Amino acid sequence: MLKELVVLAVDDDLINLKLLKSMLMKNPNVKEVLEAKNGVDAIDIIRTRDDINLILLDIIMPIMNGLEMLKVVRCDKNIEQVPIIVLTTDETKKTEALELGANDFLMKPIRNGELTQKIESLIL
């Protein structure tokens, strides 16, 4: 049985967003991919949708970065349980992201096999 996942991809780089969406839509468990360009937009989306199963979160973004967004999400009782995988090129942020409540971590460039494996370990 296939699960119908709704994934929120948060990244200020449009090329990265399109690449993520392309990878995710090849996964038979993913029904929909929502996109946000920064943490503020992402939180707005999360608060209007109660069907988001997973957040893929870039760290380095304008307006509200990924670490700031993690703090907000993990303090909100309505959305704190949504699994979050942090995506970044900066290995030094891994510990901080995990301490702030990220469920997992992926180094960019993202590889489809790694992404699928992380999703399956967290969700399925």
mmCIF file of N, CA and C in Angstrom:
data_model
loop_
_atom_site.group_PDB
_atom_site.id
_atom_site.type_symbol
_atom_site.label_atom_id
_atom_site.label_comp_id
_atom_site.label_asym_id
_atom_site.label_seq_id
_atom_site.Cartn_x
_atom_site.Cartn_y
_atom_site.Cartn_z
ATOM 1 N N MET A 1 0.841 -1.195 0.000
ATOM 2 C CA MET A 1 0.000 0.000 0.000
ATOM 3 C C MET A 1 0.882 1.253 0.000
ATOM 4 N N LEU A 2 0.563 2.151 -0.883
ATOM 5 C CA LEU A 2 1.346 3.367 -0.985
ATOM 6 C C LEU A 2 0.761 4.454 -0.095
ATOM 7 N N LYS A 3 1.649 5.137 0.578
ATOM 8 C CA LYS A 3 1.222 6.244 1.426
ATOM 9 C C LYS A 3 1.153 7.494 0.556
ATOM 10 N N GLU A 4 0.251 8.370 0.853
ATOM 11 C CA GLU A 4 0.124 9.585 0.063
ATOM 12 C C GLU A 4 0.689 10.753 0.842
ATOM 13 N N LEU A 5 1.976 10.980 0.677
ATOM 14 C CA LEU A 5 2.668 12.008 1.445
ATOM 15 C C LEU A 5 2.530 13.392 0.825
ATOM 16 N N VAL A 6 2.367 14.373 1.702
ATOM 17 C CA VAL A 6 2.430 15.773 1.305
ATOM 18 C C VAL A 6 3.721 16.310 1.911
ATOM 19 N N VAL A 7 4.624 16.775 1.037
ATOM 20 C CA VAL A 7 5.943 17.231 1.458
ATOM 21 C C VAL A 7 6.063 18.729 1.205
ATOM 22 N N LEU A 8 6.587 19.450 2.200
ATOM 23 C CA LEU A 8 6.873 20.873 2.045
ATOM 24 C C LEU A 8 8.378 21.026 1.856
ATOM 25 N N ALA A 9 8.778 21.557 0.702
ATOM 26 C CA ALA A 9 10.186 21.817 0.406
ATOM 27 C C ALA A 9 10.442 23.311 0.607
ATOM 28 N N VAL A 10 11.433 23.634 1.447
ATOM 29 C CA VAL A 10 11.719 25.030 1.781
ATOM 30 C C VAL A 10 13.161 25.343 1.371
ATOM 31 N N ASP A 11 13.307 26.203 0.360
ATOM 32 C CA ASP A 11 14.638 26.583 -0.125
ATOM 33 C C ASP A 11 14.502 27.867 -0.920
ATOM 34 N N ASP A 12 15.426 28.800 -0.732
ATOM 35 C CA ASP A 12 15.355 30.064 -1.459
ATOM 36 C C ASP A 12 15.914 29.956 -2.872
ATOM 37 N N ASP A 13 16.582 28.851 -3.171
ATOM 38 C CA ASP A 13 17.154 28.647 -4.500
ATOM 39 C C ASP A 13 16.135 27.901 -5.365
ATOM 40 N N LEU A 14 15.618 28.579 -6.401
ATOM 41 C CA LEU A 14 14.563 27.988 -7.228
ATOM 42 C C LEU A 14 15.026 26.726 -7.943
ATOM 43 N N ILE A 15 16.287 26.672 -8.321
ATOM 44 C CA ILE A 15 16.810 25.471 -8.987
ATOM 45 C C ILE A 15 16.775 24.288 -8.019
ATOM 46 N N ASN A 16 17.206 24.525 -6.776
ATOM 47 C CA ASN A 16 17.149 23.456 -5.769
ATOM 48 C C ASN A 16 15.716 23.004 -5.521
ATOM 49 N N LEU A 17 14.790 23.955 -5.454
ATOM 50 C CA LEU A 17 13.378 23.611 -5.238
ATOM 51 C C LEU A 17 12.845 22.733 -6.367
ATOM 52 N N LYS A 18 13.138 23.122 -7.593
ATOM 53 C CA LYS A 18 12.643 22.350 -8.746
ATOM 54 C C LYS A 18 13.259 20.953 -8.767
ATOM 55 N N LEU A 19 14.558 20.874 -8.439
ATOM 56 C CA LEU A 19 15.240 19.582 -8.398
ATOM 57 C C LEU A 19 14.626 18.682 -7.316
ATOM 58 N N LEU A 20 14.406 19.251 -6.129
ATOM 59 C CA LEU A 20 13.777 18.502 -5.042
ATOM 60 C C LEU A 20 12.393 18.010 -5.447
ATOM 61 N N LYS A 21 11.615 18.912 -6.021
ATOM 62 C CA LYS A 21 10.254 18.547 -6.439
ATOM 63 C C LYS A 21 10.291 17.419 -7.462
ATOM 64 N N SER A 22 11.210 17.513 -8.414
ATOM 65 C CA SER A 22 11.353 16.485 -9.436
ATOM 66 C C SER A 22 11.686 15.131 -8.797
ATOM 67 N N MET A 23 12.626 15.120 -7.869
ATOM 68 C CA MET A 23 12.999 13.874 -7.183
ATOM 69 C C MET A 23 11.820 13.316 -6.398
ATOM 70 N N LEU A 24 11.152 14.192 -5.662
ATOM 71 C CA LEU A 24 10.043 13.759 -4.809
ATOM 72 C C LEU A 24 8.884 13.194 -5.620
ATOM 73 N N MET A 25 8.597 13.807 -6.757
ATOM 74 C CA MET A 25 7.450 13.359 -7.550
ATOM 75 C C MET A 25 7.707 11.996 -8.210
ATOM 76 N N LYS A 26 8.952 11.561 -8.255
ATOM 77 C CA LYS A 26 9.274 10.221 -8.755
ATOM 78 C C LYS A 26 9.029 9.160 -7.692
ATOM 79 N N ASN A 27 8.888 9.591 -6.446
ATOM 80 C CA ASN A 27 8.656 8.671 -5.342
ATOM 81 C C ASN A 27 7.170 8.299 -5.322
ATOM 82 N N PRO A 28 6.849 7.007 -5.425
ATOM 83 C CA PRO A 28 5.435 6.598 -5.489
ATOM 84 C C PRO A 28 4.645 6.914 -4.214
ATOM 85 N N ASN A 29 5.348 7.232 -3.123
ATOM 86 C CA ASN A 29 4.662 7.550 -1.874
ATOM 87 C C ASN A 29 4.291 9.027 -1.758
ATOM 88 N N VAL A 30 4.798 9.856 -2.666
ATOM 89 C CA VAL A 30 4.559 11.297 -2.575
ATOM 90 C C VAL A 30 3.390 11.696 -3.467
ATOM 91 N N LYS A 31 2.403 12.332 -2.837
ATOM 92 C CA LYS A 31 1.213 12.790 -3.565
ATOM 93 C C LYS A 31 1.367 14.230 -4.025
ATOM 94 N N GLU A 32 1.955 15.077 -3.154
ATOM 95 C CA GLU A 32 2.014 16.510 -3.456
ATOM 96 C C GLU A 32 3.272 17.109 -2.846
ATOM 97 N N VAL A 33 3.868 18.072 -3.571
ATOM 98 C CA VAL A 33 5.023 18.807 -3.055
ATOM 99 C C VAL A 33 4.659 20.284 -3.007
ATOM 100 N N LEU A 34 4.700 20.847 -1.811
ATOM 101 C CA LEU A 34 4.463 22.276 -1.626
ATOM 102 C C LEU A 34 5.825 22.961 -1.580
ATOM 103 N N GLU A 35 5.891 24.217 -2.015
ATOM 104 C CA GLU A 35 7.162 24.924 -2.050
ATOM 105 C C GLU A 35 7.082 26.239 -1.286
ATOM 106 N N ALA A 36 8.175 26.552 -0.571
ATOM 107 C CA ALA A 36 8.302 27.840 0.109
ATOM 108 C C ALA A 36 9.731 28.331 -0.084
ATOM 109 N N LYS A 37 9.889 29.659 -0.185
ATOM 110 C CA LYS A 37 11.202 30.250 -0.464
ATOM 111 C C LYS A 37 11.944 30.718 0.786
ATOM 112 N N ASN A 38 11.253 30.698 1.936
ATOM 113 C CA ASN A 38 11.910 31.067 3.200
ATOM 114 C C ASN A 38 11.057 30.544 4.355
ATOM 115 N N GLY A 39 11.590 30.683 5.565
ATOM 116 C CA GLY A 39 10.909 30.152 6.735
ATOM 117 C C GLY A 39 9.557 30.783 7.020
ATOM 118 N N VAL A 40 9.430 32.074 6.767
ATOM 119 C CA VAL A 40 8.149 32.760 7.010
ATOM 120 C C VAL A 40 7.069 32.199 6.091
ATOM 121 N N ASP A 41 7.393 32.083 4.794
ATOM 122 C CA ASP A 41 6.429 31.506 3.839
ATOM 123 C C ASP A 41 6.067 30.075 4.242
ATOM 124 N N ALA A 42 7.074 29.308 4.664
ATOM 125 C CA ALA A 42 6.847 27.911 5.042
ATOM 126 C C ALA A 42 5.902 27.809 6.235
ATOM 127 N N ILE A 43 6.115 28.638 7.240
ATOM 128 C CA ILE A 43 5.255 28.598 8.430
ATOM 129 C C ILE A 43 3.828 28.994 8.067
ATOM 130 N N ASP A 44 3.682 29.976 7.177
ATOM 131 C CA ASP A 44 2.337 30.341 6.703
ATOM 132 C C ASP A 44 1.645 29.144 6.060
ATOM 133 N N ILE A 45 2.385 28.401 5.228
ATOM 134 C CA ILE A 45 1.817 27.221 4.562
ATOM 135 C C ILE A 45 1.461 26.156 5.591
ATOM 136 N N ILE A 46 2.371 25.889 6.519
ATOM 137 C CA ILE A 46 2.149 24.858 7.540
ATOM 138 C C ILE A 46 0.894 25.165 8.365
ATOM 139 N N ARG A 47 0.692 26.424 8.665
ATOM 140 C CA ARG A 47 -0.462 26.804 9.505
ATOM 141 C C ARG A 47 -1.784 26.755 8.751
ATOM 142 N N THR A 48 -1.741 26.721 7.417
ATOM 143 C CA THR A 48 -2.987 26.645 6.646
ATOM 144 C C THR A 48 -3.280 25.229 6.154
ATOM 145 N N ARG A 49 -2.304 24.341 6.291
ATOM 146 C CA ARG A 49 -2.489 22.958 5.829
ATOM 147 C C ARG A 49 -2.225 22.006 6.992
ATOM 148 N N ASP A 50 -3.141 21.103 7.234
ATOM 149 C CA ASP A 50 -2.919 20.149 8.328
ATOM 150 C C ASP A 50 -2.546 18.765 7.801
ATOM 151 N N ASP A 51 -2.221 18.697 6.517
ATOM 152 C CA ASP A 51 -1.924 17.396 5.914
ATOM 153 C C ASP A 51 -0.450 17.232 5.530
ATOM 154 N N ILE A 52 0.428 18.119 6.003
ATOM 155 C CA ILE A 52 1.844 18.027 5.649
ATOM 156 C C ILE A 52 2.491 16.917 6.487
ATOM 157 N N ASN A 53 3.135 15.965 5.780
ATOM 158 C CA ASN A 53 3.742 14.812 6.442
ATOM 159 C C ASN A 53 5.238 14.957 6.676
ATOM 160 N N LEU A 54 5.877 15.868 5.922
ATOM 161 C CA LEU A 54 7.334 15.985 5.993
ATOM 162 C C LEU A 54 7.747 17.362 5.506
ATOM 163 N N ILE A 55 8.806 17.918 6.150
ATOM 164 C CA ILE A 55 9.377 19.186 5.710
ATOM 165 C C ILE A 55 10.833 18.950 5.352
ATOM 166 N N LEU A 56 11.224 19.391 4.158
ATOM 167 C CA LEU A 56 12.622 19.392 3.730
ATOM 168 C C LEU A 56 13.078 20.834 3.819
ATOM 169 N N LEU A 57 14.048 21.111 4.674
ATOM 170 C CA LEU A 57 14.355 22.478 5.060
ATOM 171 C C LEU A 57 15.802 22.871 4.805
ATOM 172 N N ASP A 58 15.993 23.870 3.953
ATOM 173 C CA ASP A 58 17.309 24.457 3.734
ATOM 174 C C ASP A 58 17.639 25.322 4.951
ATOM 175 N N ILE A 59 18.920 25.487 5.243
ATOM 176 C CA ILE A 59 19.299 26.324 6.386
ATOM 177 C C ILE A 59 19.529 27.776 5.983
ATOM 178 N N ILE A 60 20.287 27.984 4.924
ATOM 179 C CA ILE A 60 20.682 29.348 4.565
ATOM 180 C C ILE A 60 19.644 29.967 3.625
ATOM 181 N N MET A 61 18.805 30.856 4.196
ATOM 182 C CA MET A 61 17.748 31.527 3.436
ATOM 183 C C MET A 61 17.570 32.933 3.985
ATOM 184 N N PRO A 62 17.022 33.830 3.159
ATOM 185 C CA PRO A 62 16.729 35.184 3.644
ATOM 186 C C PRO A 62 15.450 35.201 4.488
ATOM 187 N N ILE A 63 15.182 36.306 5.107
ATOM 188 C CA ILE A 63 13.986 36.582 5.905
ATOM 189 C C ILE A 63 13.950 35.756 7.187
ATOM 190 N N MET A 64 13.800 34.437 7.073
ATOM 191 C CA MET A 64 13.889 33.534 8.228
ATOM 192 C C MET A 64 14.635 32.297 7.768
ATOM 193 N N ASN A 65 15.809 32.042 8.357
ATOM 194 C CA ASN A 65 16.581 30.886 7.907
ATOM 195 C C ASN A 65 16.027 29.590 8.502
ATOM 196 N N GLY A 66 16.608 28.484 8.086
ATOM 197 C CA GLY A 66 16.105 27.182 8.500
ATOM 198 C C GLY A 66 16.198 26.922 9.992
ATOM 199 N N LEU A 67 17.269 27.389 10.626
ATOM 200 C CA LEU A 67 17.422 27.174 12.064
ATOM 201 C C LEU A 67 16.372 27.972 12.842
ATOM 202 N N GLU A 68 16.114 29.201 12.396
ATOM 203 C CA GLU A 68 15.071 30.015 13.044
ATOM 204 C C GLU A 68 13.699 29.366 12.860
ATOM 205 N N MET A 69 13.470 28.837 11.666
ATOM 206 C CA MET A 69 12.193 28.184 11.402
ATOM 207 C C MET A 69 12.027 26.935 12.270
ATOM 208 N N LEU A 70 13.103 26.178 12.434
ATOM 209 C CA LEU A 70 13.056 24.995 13.299
ATOM 210 C C LEU A 70 12.602 25.366 14.709
ATOM 211 N N LYS A 71 13.150 26.453 15.239
ATOM 212 C CA LYS A 71 12.779 26.904 16.586
ATOM 213 C C LYS A 71 11.286 27.199 16.663
ATOM 214 N N VAL A 72 10.765 27.896 15.660
ATOM 215 C CA VAL A 72 9.342 28.266 15.650
ATOM 216 C C VAL A 72 8.463 27.026 15.555
ATOM 217 N N VAL A 73 8.799 26.125 14.629
ATOM 218 C CA VAL A 73 7.983 24.922 14.423
ATOM 219 C C VAL A 73 7.978 24.053 15.675
ATOM 220 N N ARG A 74 9.125 23.860 16.284
ATOM 221 C CA ARG A 74 9.216 22.969 17.450
ATOM 222 C C ARG A 74 8.585 23.562 18.708
ATOM 223 N N CYS A 75 8.263 24.855 18.686
ATOM 224 C CA CYS A 75 7.585 25.486 19.827
ATOM 225 C C CYS A 75 6.074 25.552 19.635
ATOM 226 N N ASP A 76 5.586 25.177 18.470
ATOM 227 C CA ASP A 76 4.159 25.269 18.158
ATOM 228 C C ASP A 76 3.517 23.890 18.321
ATOM 229 N N LYS A 77 2.662 23.756 19.304
ATOM 230 C CA LYS A 77 2.055 22.458 19.627
ATOM 231 C C LYS A 77 1.292 21.831 18.456
ATOM 232 N N ASN A 78 0.782 22.656 17.551
ATOM 233 C CA ASN A 78 0.000 22.127 16.428
ATOM 234 C C ASN A 78 0.857 21.502 15.337
ATOM 235 N N ILE A 79 2.118 21.921 15.238
ATOM 236 C CA ILE A 79 2.949 21.450 14.122
ATOM 237 C C ILE A 79 4.272 20.832 14.558
ATOM 238 N N GLU A 80 4.506 20.756 15.874
ATOM 239 C CA GLU A 80 5.815 20.317 16.354
ATOM 240 C C GLU A 80 6.156 18.875 15.995
ATOM 241 N N GLN A 81 5.173 18.053 15.691
ATOM 242 C CA GLN A 81 5.436 16.637 15.416
ATOM 243 C C GLN A 81 5.799 16.344 13.961
ATOM 244 N N VAL A 82 5.677 17.321 13.074
ATOM 245 C CA VAL A 82 5.984 17.088 11.658
ATOM 246 C C VAL A 82 7.483 16.813 11.513
ATOM 247 N N PRO A 83 7.860 15.674 10.906
ATOM 248 C CA PRO A 83 9.283 15.374 10.720
ATOM 249 C C PRO A 83 9.957 16.403 9.800
ATOM 250 N N ILE A 84 11.185 16.775 10.156
ATOM 251 C CA ILE A 84 11.936 17.760 9.375
ATOM 252 C C ILE A 84 13.313 17.200 9.039
ATOM 253 N N ILE A 85 13.631 17.202 7.740
ATOM 254 C CA ILE A 85 14.974 16.850 7.279
ATOM 255 C C ILE A 85 15.635 18.142 6.821
ATOM 256 N N VAL A 86 16.769 18.462 7.439
ATOM 257 C CA VAL A 86 17.508 19.672 7.093
ATOM 258 C C VAL A 86 18.444 19.369 5.924
ATOM 259 N N LEU A 87 18.451 20.286 4.948
ATOM 260 C CA LEU A 87 19.310 20.167 3.770
ATOM 261 C C LEU A 87 20.293 21.328 3.777
ATOM 262 N N THR A 88 21.581 21.036 3.645
ATOM 263 C CA THR A 88 22.545 22.136 3.632
ATOM 264 C C THR A 88 23.868 21.716 3.031
ATOM 265 N N THR A 89 24.672 22.704 2.707
ATOM 266 C CA THR A 89 26.038 22.456 2.243
ATOM 267 C C THR A 89 27.019 22.610 3.400
ATOM 268 N N ASP A 90 26.531 23.060 4.556
ATOM 269 C CA ASP A 90 27.378 23.383 5.700
ATOM 270 C C ASP A 90 27.302 22.305 6.780
ATOM 271 N N GLU A 91 28.261 21.396 6.771
ATOM 272 C CA GLU A 91 28.300 20.280 7.723
ATOM 273 C C GLU A 91 28.344 20.770 9.176
ATOM 274 N N THR A 92 28.890 21.956 9.403
ATOM 275 C CA THR A 92 29.035 22.475 10.769
ATOM 276 C C THR A 92 27.687 22.800 11.416
ATOM 277 N N LYS A 93 26.633 22.913 10.617
ATOM 278 C CA LYS A 93 25.301 23.239 11.150
ATOM 279 C C LYS A 93 24.527 21.997 11.599
ATOM 280 N N LYS A 94 25.067 20.813 11.309
ATOM 281 C CA LYS A 94 24.346 19.572 11.583
ATOM 282 C C LYS A 94 23.960 19.439 13.063
ATOM 283 N N THR A 95 24.919 19.596 13.959
ATOM 284 C CA THR A 95 24.649 19.435 15.389
ATOM 285 C C THR A 95 23.604 20.430 15.866
ATOM 286 N N GLU A 96 23.765 21.690 15.453
ATOM 287 C CA GLU A 96 22.807 22.720 15.865
ATOM 288 C C GLU A 96 21.405 22.397 15.367
ATOM 289 N N ALA A 97 21.301 21.973 14.112
ATOM 290 C CA ALA A 97 19.987 21.643 13.539
ATOM 291 C C ALA A 97 19.343 20.489 14.303
ATOM 292 N N LEU A 98 20.124 19.464 14.611
ATOM 293 C CA LEU A 98 19.575 18.319 15.344
ATOM 294 C C LEU A 98 19.180 18.716 16.770
ATOM 295 N N GLU A 99 19.966 19.577 17.399
ATOM 296 C CA GLU A 99 19.630 20.047 18.749
ATOM 297 C C GLU A 99 18.343 20.874 18.751
ATOM 298 N N LEU A 100 18.089 21.576 17.652
ATOM 299 C CA LEU A 100 16.883 22.400 17.556
ATOM 300 C C LEU A 100 15.650 21.583 17.174
ATOM 301 N N GLY A 101 15.835 20.295 16.911
ATOM 302 C CA GLY A 101 14.673 19.440 16.671
ATOM 303 C C GLY A 101 14.551 18.840 15.289
ATOM 304 N N ALA A 102 15.560 19.015 14.431
ATOM 305 C CA ALA A 102 15.516 18.356 13.126
ATOM 306 C C ALA A 102 15.559 16.846 13.349
ATOM 307 N N ASN A 103 14.830 16.098 12.518
ATOM 308 C CA ASN A 103 14.813 14.645 12.651
ATOM 309 C C ASN A 103 15.971 13.991 11.914
ATOM 310 N N ASP A 104 16.457 14.664 10.871
ATOM 311 C CA ASP A 104 17.554 14.100 10.096
ATOM 312 C C ASP A 104 18.223 15.206 9.305
ATOM 313 N N PHE A 105 19.238 14.831 8.556
ATOM 314 C CA PHE A 105 20.125 15.797 7.923
ATOM 315 C C PHE A 105 20.606 15.225 6.602
ATOM 316 N N LEU A 106 20.605 16.022 5.551
ATOM 317 C CA LEU A 106 21.144 15.608 4.250
ATOM 318 C C LEU A 106 22.072 16.690 3.724
ATOM 319 N N MET A 107 23.236 16.285 3.269
ATOM 320 C CA MET A 107 24.177 17.229 2.668
ATOM 321 C C MET A 107 23.807 17.450 1.201
ATOM 322 N N LYS A 108 23.900 18.710 0.774
ATOM 323 C CA LYS A 108 23.712 19.025 -0.638
ATOM 324 C C LYS A 108 25.029 18.772 -1.355
ATOM 325 N N PRO A 109 25.039 18.384 -2.602
ATOM 326 C CA PRO A 109 23.851 18.162 -3.446
ATOM 327 C C PRO A 109 23.090 16.898 -3.018
ATOM 328 N N ILE A 110 21.779 17.004 -3.059
ATOM 329 C CA ILE A 110 20.909 15.907 -2.640
ATOM 330 C C ILE A 110 20.909 14.828 -3.722
ATOM 331 N N ARG A 111 21.040 13.596 -3.282
ATOM 332 C CA ARG A 111 20.958 12.459 -4.205
ATOM 333 C C ARG A 111 19.631 11.746 -3.963
ATOM 334 N N ASN A 112 19.000 11.365 -5.051
ATOM 335 C CA ASN A 112 17.660 10.783 -4.972
ATOM 336 C C ASN A 112 17.607 9.569 -4.050
ATOM 337 N N GLY A 113 18.595 8.687 -4.151
ATOM 338 C CA GLY A 113 18.607 7.476 -3.324
ATOM 339 C C GLY A 113 18.661 7.799 -1.842
ATOM 340 N N GLU A 114 19.517 8.752 -1.473
ATOM 341 C CA GLU A 114 19.633 9.165 -0.069
ATOM 342 C C GLU A 114 18.331 9.786 0.425
ATOM 343 N N LEU A 115 17.741 10.639 -0.415
ATOM 344 C CA LEU A 115 16.497 11.304 -0.051
ATOM 345 C C LEU A 115 15.395 10.281 0.190
ATOM 346 N N THR A 116 15.257 9.334 -0.731
ATOM 347 C CA THR A 116 14.237 8.291 -0.606
ATOM 348 C C THR A 116 14.454 7.471 0.661
ATOM 349 N N GLN A 117 15.703 7.128 0.936
ATOM 350 C CA GLN A 117 16.033 6.346 2.131
ATOM 351 C C GLN A 117 15.649 7.091 3.410
ATOM 352 N N LYS A 118 15.957 8.387 3.468
ATOM 353 C CA LYS A 118 15.635 9.196 4.657
ATOM 354 C C LYS A 118 14.115 9.292 4.838
ATOM 355 N N ILE A 119 13.405 9.511 3.741
ATOM 356 C CA ILE A 119 11.939 9.612 3.822
ATOM 357 C C ILE A 119 11.363 8.290 4.348
ATOM 358 N N GLU A 120 11.843 7.188 3.787
ATOM 359 C CA GLU A 120 11.316 5.884 4.208
ATOM 360 C C GLU A 120 11.621 5.606 5.668
ATOM 361 N N SER A 121 12.800 5.986 6.139
ATOM 362 C CA SER A 121 13.154 5.713 7.534
ATOM 363 C C SER A 121 12.330 6.573 8.508
ATOM 364 N N LEU A 122 11.933 7.764 8.070
ATOM 365 C CA LEU A 122 11.165 8.656 8.948
ATOM 366 C C LEU A 122 9.664 8.435 8.886
ATOM 367 N N ILE A 123 9.169 8.120 7.716
ATOM 368 C CA ILE A 123 7.716 8.159 7.502
ATOM 369 C C ILE A 123 7.080 6.785 7.325
ATOM 370 N N LEU A 124 7.719 5.941 6.533
ATOM 371 C CA LEU A 124 7.037 4.708 6.120
ATOM 372 C C LEU A 124 7.243 3.539 7.060
#
